[in-house]
Coordinates of N, CA and C in Angstrom, one line a residue:
X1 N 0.8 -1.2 0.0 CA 0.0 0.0 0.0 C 0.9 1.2 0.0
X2 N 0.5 2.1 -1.1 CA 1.2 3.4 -0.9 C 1.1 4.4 0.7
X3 N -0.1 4.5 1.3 CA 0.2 5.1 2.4 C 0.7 4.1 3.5
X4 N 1.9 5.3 4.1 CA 2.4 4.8 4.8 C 2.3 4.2 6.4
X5 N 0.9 4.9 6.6 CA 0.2 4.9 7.8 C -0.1 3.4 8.2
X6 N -0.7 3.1 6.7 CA -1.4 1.9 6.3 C -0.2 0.7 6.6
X7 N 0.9 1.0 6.1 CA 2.1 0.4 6.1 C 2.4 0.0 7.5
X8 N 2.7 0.6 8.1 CA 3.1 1.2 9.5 C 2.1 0.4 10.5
X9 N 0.9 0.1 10.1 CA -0.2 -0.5 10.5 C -0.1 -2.3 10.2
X10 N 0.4 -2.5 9.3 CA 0.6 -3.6 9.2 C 1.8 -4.0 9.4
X11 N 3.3 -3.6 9.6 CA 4.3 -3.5 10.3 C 4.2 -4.2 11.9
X12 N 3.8 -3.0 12.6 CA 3.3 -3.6 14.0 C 2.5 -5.2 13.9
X13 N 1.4 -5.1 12.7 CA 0.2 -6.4 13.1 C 1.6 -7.8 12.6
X14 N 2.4 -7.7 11.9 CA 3.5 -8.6 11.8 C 4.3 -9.2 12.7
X15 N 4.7 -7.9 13.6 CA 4.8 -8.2 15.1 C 4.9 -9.0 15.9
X16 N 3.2 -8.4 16.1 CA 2.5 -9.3 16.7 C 2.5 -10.7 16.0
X17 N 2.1 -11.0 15.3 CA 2.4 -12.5 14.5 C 3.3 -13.2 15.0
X18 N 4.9 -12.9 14.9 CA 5.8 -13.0 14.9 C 6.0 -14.2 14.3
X19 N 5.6 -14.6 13.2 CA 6.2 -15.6 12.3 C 7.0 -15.7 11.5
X20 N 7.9 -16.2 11.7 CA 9.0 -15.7 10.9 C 9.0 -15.8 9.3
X21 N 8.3 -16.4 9.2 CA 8.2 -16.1 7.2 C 7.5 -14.9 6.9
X22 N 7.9 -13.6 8.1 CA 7.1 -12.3 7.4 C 8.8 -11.7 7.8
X23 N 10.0 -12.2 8.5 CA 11.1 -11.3 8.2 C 11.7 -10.9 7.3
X24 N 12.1 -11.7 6.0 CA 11.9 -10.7 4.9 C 11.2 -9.9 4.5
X25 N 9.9 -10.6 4.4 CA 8.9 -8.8 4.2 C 9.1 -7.5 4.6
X26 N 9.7 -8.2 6.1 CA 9.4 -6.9 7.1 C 11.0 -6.0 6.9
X27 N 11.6 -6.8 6.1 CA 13.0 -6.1 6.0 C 13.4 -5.4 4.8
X28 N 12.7 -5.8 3.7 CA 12.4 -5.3 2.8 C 11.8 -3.9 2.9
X29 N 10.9 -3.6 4.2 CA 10.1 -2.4 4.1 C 11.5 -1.3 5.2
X30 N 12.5 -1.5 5.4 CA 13.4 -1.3 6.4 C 14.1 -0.4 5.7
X31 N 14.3 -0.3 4.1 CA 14.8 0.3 4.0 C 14.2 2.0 3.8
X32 N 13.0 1.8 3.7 CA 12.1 3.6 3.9 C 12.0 4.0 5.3
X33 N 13.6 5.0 5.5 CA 13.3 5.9 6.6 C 12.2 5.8 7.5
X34 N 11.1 6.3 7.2 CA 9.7 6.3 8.0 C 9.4 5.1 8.5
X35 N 10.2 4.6 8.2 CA 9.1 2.7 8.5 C 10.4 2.0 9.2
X36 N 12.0 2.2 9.2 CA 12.7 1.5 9.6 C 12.1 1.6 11.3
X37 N 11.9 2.4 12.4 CA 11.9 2.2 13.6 C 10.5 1.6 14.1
X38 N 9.8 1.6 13.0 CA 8.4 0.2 13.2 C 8.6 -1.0 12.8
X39 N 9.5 -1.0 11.6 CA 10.4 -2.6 11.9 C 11.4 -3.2 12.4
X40 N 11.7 -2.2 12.7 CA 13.2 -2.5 14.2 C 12.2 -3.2 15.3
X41 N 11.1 -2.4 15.9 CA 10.2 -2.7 17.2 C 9.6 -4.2 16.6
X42 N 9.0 -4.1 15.3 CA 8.4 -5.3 15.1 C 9.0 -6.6 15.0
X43 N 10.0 -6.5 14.3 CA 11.5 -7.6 14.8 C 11.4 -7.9 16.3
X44 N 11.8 -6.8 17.2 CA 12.4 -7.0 18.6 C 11.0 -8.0 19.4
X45 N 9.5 -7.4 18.8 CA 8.8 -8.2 19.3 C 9.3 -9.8 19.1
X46 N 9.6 -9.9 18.1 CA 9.6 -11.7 17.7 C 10.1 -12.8 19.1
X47 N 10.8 -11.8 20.0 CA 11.8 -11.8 21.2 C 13.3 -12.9 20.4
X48 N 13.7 -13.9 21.2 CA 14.6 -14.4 20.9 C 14.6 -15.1 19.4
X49 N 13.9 -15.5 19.3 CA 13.7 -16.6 18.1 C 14.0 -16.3 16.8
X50 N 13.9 -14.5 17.1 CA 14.6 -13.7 15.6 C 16.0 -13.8 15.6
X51 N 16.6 -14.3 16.6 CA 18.4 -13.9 17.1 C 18.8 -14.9 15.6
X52 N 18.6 -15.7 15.4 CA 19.5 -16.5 13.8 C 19.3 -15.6 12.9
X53 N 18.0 -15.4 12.9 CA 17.7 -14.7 11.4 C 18.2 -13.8 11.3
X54 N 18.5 -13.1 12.3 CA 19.0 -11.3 12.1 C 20.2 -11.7 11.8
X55 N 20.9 -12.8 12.5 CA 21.9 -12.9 12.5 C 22.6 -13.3 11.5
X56 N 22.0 -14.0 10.6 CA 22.3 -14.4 9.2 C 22.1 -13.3 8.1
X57 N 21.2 -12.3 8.6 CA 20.9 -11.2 7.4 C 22.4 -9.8 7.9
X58 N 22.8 -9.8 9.4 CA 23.8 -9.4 9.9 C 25.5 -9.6 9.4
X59 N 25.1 -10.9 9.0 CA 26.2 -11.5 7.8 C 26.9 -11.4 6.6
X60 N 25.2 -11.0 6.4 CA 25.1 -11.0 4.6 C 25.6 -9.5 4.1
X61 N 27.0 -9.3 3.7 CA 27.3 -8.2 3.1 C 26.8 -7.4 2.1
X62 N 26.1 -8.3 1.6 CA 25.2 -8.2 0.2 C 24.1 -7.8 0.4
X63 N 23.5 -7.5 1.5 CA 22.3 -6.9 2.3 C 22.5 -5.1 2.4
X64 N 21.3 -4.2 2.0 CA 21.9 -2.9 1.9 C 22.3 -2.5 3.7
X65 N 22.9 -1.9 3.6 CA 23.5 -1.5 5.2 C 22.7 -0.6 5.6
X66 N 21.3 -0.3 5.4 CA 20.1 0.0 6.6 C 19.4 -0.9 6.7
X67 N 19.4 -2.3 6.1 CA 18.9 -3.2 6.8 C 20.1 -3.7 7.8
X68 N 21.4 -3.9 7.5 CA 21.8 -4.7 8.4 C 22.4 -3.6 9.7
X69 N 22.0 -2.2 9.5 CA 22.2 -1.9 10.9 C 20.8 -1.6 11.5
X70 N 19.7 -1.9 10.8 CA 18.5 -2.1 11.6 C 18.5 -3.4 12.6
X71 N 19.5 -4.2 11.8 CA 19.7 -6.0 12.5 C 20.4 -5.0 14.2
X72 N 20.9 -4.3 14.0 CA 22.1 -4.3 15.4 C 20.6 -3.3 16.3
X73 N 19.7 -2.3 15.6 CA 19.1 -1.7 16.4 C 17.9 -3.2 17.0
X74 N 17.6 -4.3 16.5 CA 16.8 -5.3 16.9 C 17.5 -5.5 17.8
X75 N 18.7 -6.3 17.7 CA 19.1 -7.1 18.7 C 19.7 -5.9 19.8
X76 N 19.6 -5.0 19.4 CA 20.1 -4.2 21.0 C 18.5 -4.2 22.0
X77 N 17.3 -4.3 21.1 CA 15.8 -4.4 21.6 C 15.7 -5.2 22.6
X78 N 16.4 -6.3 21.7 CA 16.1 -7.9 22.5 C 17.2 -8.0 24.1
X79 N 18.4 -7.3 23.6 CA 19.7 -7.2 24.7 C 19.6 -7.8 25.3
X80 N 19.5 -9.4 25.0 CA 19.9 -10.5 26.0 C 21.8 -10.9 25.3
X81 N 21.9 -11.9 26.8 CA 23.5 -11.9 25.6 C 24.0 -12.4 24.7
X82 N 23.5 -13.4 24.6 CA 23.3 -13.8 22.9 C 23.2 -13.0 22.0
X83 N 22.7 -12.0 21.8 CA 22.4 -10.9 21.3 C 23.6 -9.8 20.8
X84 N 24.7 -9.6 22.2 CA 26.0 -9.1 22.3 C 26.7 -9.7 21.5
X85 N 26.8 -11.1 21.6 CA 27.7 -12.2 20.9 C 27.6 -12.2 19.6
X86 N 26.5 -12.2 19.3 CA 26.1 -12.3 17.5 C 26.5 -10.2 17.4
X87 N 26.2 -9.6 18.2 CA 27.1 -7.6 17.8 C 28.5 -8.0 17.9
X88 N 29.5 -8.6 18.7 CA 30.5 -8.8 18.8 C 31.0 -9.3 17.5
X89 N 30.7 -10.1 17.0 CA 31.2 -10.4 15.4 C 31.6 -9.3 14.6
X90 N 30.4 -8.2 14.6 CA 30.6 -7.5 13.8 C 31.0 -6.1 14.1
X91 N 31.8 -6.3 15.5 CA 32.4 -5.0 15.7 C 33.7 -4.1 14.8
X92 N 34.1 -5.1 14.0 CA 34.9 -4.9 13.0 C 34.6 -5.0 11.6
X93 N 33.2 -4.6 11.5 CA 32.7 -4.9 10.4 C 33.1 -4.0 8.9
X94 N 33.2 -4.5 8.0 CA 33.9 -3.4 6.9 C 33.1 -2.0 6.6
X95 N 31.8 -2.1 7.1 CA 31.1 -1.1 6.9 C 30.9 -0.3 8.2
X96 N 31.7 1.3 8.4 CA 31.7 2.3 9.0 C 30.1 2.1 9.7
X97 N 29.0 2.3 9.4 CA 27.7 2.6 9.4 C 27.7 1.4 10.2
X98 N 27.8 0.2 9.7 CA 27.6 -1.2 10.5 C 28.0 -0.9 12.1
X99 N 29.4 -0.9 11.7 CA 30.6 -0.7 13.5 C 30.0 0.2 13.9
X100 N 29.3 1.2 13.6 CA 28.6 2.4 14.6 C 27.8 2.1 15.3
X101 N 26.6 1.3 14.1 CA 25.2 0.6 14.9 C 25.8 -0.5 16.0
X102 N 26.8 -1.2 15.5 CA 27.6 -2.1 16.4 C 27.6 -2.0 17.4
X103 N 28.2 -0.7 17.6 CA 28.8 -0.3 19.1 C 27.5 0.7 19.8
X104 N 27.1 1.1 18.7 CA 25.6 1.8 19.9 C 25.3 0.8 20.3
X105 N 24.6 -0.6 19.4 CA 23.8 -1.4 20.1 C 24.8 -2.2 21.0
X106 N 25.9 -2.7 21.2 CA 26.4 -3.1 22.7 C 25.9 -1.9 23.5
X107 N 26.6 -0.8 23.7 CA 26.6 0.3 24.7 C 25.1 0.2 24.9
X108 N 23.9 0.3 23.7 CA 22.8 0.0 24.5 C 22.6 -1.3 25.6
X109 N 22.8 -2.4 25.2 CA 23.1 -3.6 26.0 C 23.6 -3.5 27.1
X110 N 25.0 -2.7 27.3 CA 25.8 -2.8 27.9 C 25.2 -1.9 29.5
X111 N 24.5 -1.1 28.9 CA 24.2 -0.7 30.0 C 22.6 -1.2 30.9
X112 N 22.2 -2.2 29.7 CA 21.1 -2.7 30.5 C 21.6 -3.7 31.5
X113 N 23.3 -4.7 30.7 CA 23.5 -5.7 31.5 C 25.1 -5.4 32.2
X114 N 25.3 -4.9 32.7 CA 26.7 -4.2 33.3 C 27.7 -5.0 33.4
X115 N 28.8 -5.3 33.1 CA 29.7 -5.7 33.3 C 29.6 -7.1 31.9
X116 N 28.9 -6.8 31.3 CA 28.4 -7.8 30.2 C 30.0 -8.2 29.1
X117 N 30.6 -6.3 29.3 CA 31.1 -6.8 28.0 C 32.6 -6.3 28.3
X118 N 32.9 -6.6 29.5 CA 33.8 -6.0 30.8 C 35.3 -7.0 30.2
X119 N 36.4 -6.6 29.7 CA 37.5 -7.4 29.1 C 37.4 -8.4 27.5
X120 N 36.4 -7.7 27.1 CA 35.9 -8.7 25.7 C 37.0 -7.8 24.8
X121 N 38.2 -8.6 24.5 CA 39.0 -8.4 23.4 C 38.7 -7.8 22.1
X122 N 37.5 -8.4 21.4 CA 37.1 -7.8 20.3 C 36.8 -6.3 20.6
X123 N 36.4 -6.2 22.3 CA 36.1 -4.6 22.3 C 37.4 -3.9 22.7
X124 N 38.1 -4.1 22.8 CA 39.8 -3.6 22.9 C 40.4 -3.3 21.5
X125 N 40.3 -3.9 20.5 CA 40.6 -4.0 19.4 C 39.9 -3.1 18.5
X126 N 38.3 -2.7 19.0 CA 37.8 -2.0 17.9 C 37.7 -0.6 18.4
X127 N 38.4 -0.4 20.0 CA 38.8 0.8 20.7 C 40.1 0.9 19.9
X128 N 41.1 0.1 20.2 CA 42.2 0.4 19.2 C 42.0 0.9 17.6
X129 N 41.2 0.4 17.1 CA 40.9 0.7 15.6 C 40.1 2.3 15.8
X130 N 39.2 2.4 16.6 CA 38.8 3.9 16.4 C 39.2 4.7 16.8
X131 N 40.1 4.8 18.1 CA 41.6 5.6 18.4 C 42.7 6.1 17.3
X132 N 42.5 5.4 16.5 CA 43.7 5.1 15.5 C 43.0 6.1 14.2
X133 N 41.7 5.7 14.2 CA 40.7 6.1 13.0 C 40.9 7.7 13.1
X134 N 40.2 8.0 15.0 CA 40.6 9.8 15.6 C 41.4 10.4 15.1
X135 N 42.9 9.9 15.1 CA 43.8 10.5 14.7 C 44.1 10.9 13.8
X136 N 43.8 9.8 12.7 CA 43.3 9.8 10.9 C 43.1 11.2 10.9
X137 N 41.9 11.7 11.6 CA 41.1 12.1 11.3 C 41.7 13.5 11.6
X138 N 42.4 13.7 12.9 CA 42.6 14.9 12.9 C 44.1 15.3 12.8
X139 N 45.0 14.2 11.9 CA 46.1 14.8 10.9 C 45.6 15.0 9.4
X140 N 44.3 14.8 9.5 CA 44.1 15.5 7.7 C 43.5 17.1 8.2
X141 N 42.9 16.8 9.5 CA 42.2 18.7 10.2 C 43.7 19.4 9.8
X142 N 44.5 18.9 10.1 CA 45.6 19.7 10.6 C 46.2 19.8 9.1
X143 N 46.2 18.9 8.5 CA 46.8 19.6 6.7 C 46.1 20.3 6.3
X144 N 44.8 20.5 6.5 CA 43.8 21.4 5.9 C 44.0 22.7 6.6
X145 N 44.4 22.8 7.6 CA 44.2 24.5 8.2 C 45.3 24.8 7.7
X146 N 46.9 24.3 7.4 CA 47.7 24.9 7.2 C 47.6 25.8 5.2
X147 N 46.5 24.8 4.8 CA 46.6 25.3 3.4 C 45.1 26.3 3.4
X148 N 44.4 26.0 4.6 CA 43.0 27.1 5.0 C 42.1 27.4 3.8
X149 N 42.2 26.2 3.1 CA 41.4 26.6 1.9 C 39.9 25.5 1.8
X150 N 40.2 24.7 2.5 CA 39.2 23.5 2.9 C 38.3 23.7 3.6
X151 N 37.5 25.1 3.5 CA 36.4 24.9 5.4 C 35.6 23.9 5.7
X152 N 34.9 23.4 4.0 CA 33.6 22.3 4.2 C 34.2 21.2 4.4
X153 N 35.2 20.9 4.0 CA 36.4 19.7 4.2 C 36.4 19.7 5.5
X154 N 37.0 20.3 6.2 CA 37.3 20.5 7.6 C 36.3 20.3 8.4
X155 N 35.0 21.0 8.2 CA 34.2 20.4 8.8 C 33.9 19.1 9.0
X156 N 33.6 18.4 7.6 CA 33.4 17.1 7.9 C 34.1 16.3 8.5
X157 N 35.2 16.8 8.2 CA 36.2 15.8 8.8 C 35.9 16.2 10.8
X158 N 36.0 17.3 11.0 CA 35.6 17.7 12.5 C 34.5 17.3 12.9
X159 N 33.3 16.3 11.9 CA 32.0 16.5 12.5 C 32.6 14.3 12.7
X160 N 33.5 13.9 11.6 CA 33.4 12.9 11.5 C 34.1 12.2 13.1
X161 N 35.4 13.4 13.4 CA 36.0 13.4 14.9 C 34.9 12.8 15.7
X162 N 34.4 13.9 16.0 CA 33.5 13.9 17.2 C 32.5 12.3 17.2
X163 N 32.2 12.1 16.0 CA 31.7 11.0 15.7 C 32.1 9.8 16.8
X164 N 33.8 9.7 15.9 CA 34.3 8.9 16.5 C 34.5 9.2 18.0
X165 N 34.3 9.9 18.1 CA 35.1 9.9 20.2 C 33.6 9.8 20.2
X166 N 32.8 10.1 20.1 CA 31.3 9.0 20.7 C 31.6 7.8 20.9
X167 N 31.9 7.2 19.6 CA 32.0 5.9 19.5 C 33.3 5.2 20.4
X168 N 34.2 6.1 20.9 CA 35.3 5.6 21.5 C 34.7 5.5 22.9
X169 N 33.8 6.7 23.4 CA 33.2 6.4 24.7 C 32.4 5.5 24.9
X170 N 31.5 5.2 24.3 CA 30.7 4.3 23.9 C 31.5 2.7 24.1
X171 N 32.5 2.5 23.4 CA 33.1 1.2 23.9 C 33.8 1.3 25.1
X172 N 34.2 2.3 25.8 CA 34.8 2.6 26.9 C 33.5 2.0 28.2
X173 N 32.0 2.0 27.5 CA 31.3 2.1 28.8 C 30.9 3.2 29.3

């Protein structure tokens, strides 16, 4: 159905179903803005039993990357730890966008279950990788002010900073 309302309406009633021969459908509709946070909720309803599925679509790199970081906003819903384990994979995932949703959804987790993700290696390593990323980031700031010709450059790069030191607190806990 063209309206979206209508959409959105049947989104939630899928939900509730929770049968899993409607998670494609429902992932399919994931990619229109408006509709991805009624099928993030409507996934998270499914409770556990979605954890493979997401987890397999979480895999699949061949999947557009607002579905598969709508996978990391599900399983941060569910935030049991199984849930962490199957985000832990993909803390180092090739896609920037992925490792972000990544690390929000542990930190979401992480603070429902404390101490959850307390010495987990993979999160040492993807602290190392975006420490490393920061710096990237602000030795290109620093070539750019000396030639002062770059402002929109600069900016992004300064908005892409800050990004990352979210994301470094964020694994910090």
């Amino acid at each position: 159905d063209p309206d979206v309302k209508v959409r959105q309406q049947a989104i939630v009633a899928a939900g509730h179903l929770s049968n899993l021969e409607l998670v494609d459908p429902l992932l399919k509709e994931a990619v229109h803005a408006r509709l991805a946070g009624t099928v993030a909720s409507a996934l998270a309803e499914f409770g556990t039993k979605i954890e493979a599925p997401i987890a397999a679509v979480l895999d699949d790199v061949e999947r557009p990357t607002a579905v598969r970081t709508l996978c990391c906003r599900v399983l941060a819903k569910i935030g049991d730890r199984h849930c962490s384990e199957i985000l832990l994979r993909h803390v180092r995932d090739q896609s920037r966008q992925v490792r972000y949703a990544v690390i929000n959804a542990l930190s979401h987790i992480g603070h429902r279950l404390p101490g959850l993700l307390t010495k987990e290696p993979s999160i040492e390593v993807a602290l190392r990788d975006e420490g490393a990323y920061w710096y990237e980031l602000l030795a290109r700031r620093l070539d750019l002010k000396v030639g002062g010709e770059a402002i929109l450059l600069e900016d992004a790069l300064a908005h892409r900073q800050r990004v990352s030191s979210q994301q470094i607190l964020r694994l910090l806990g």
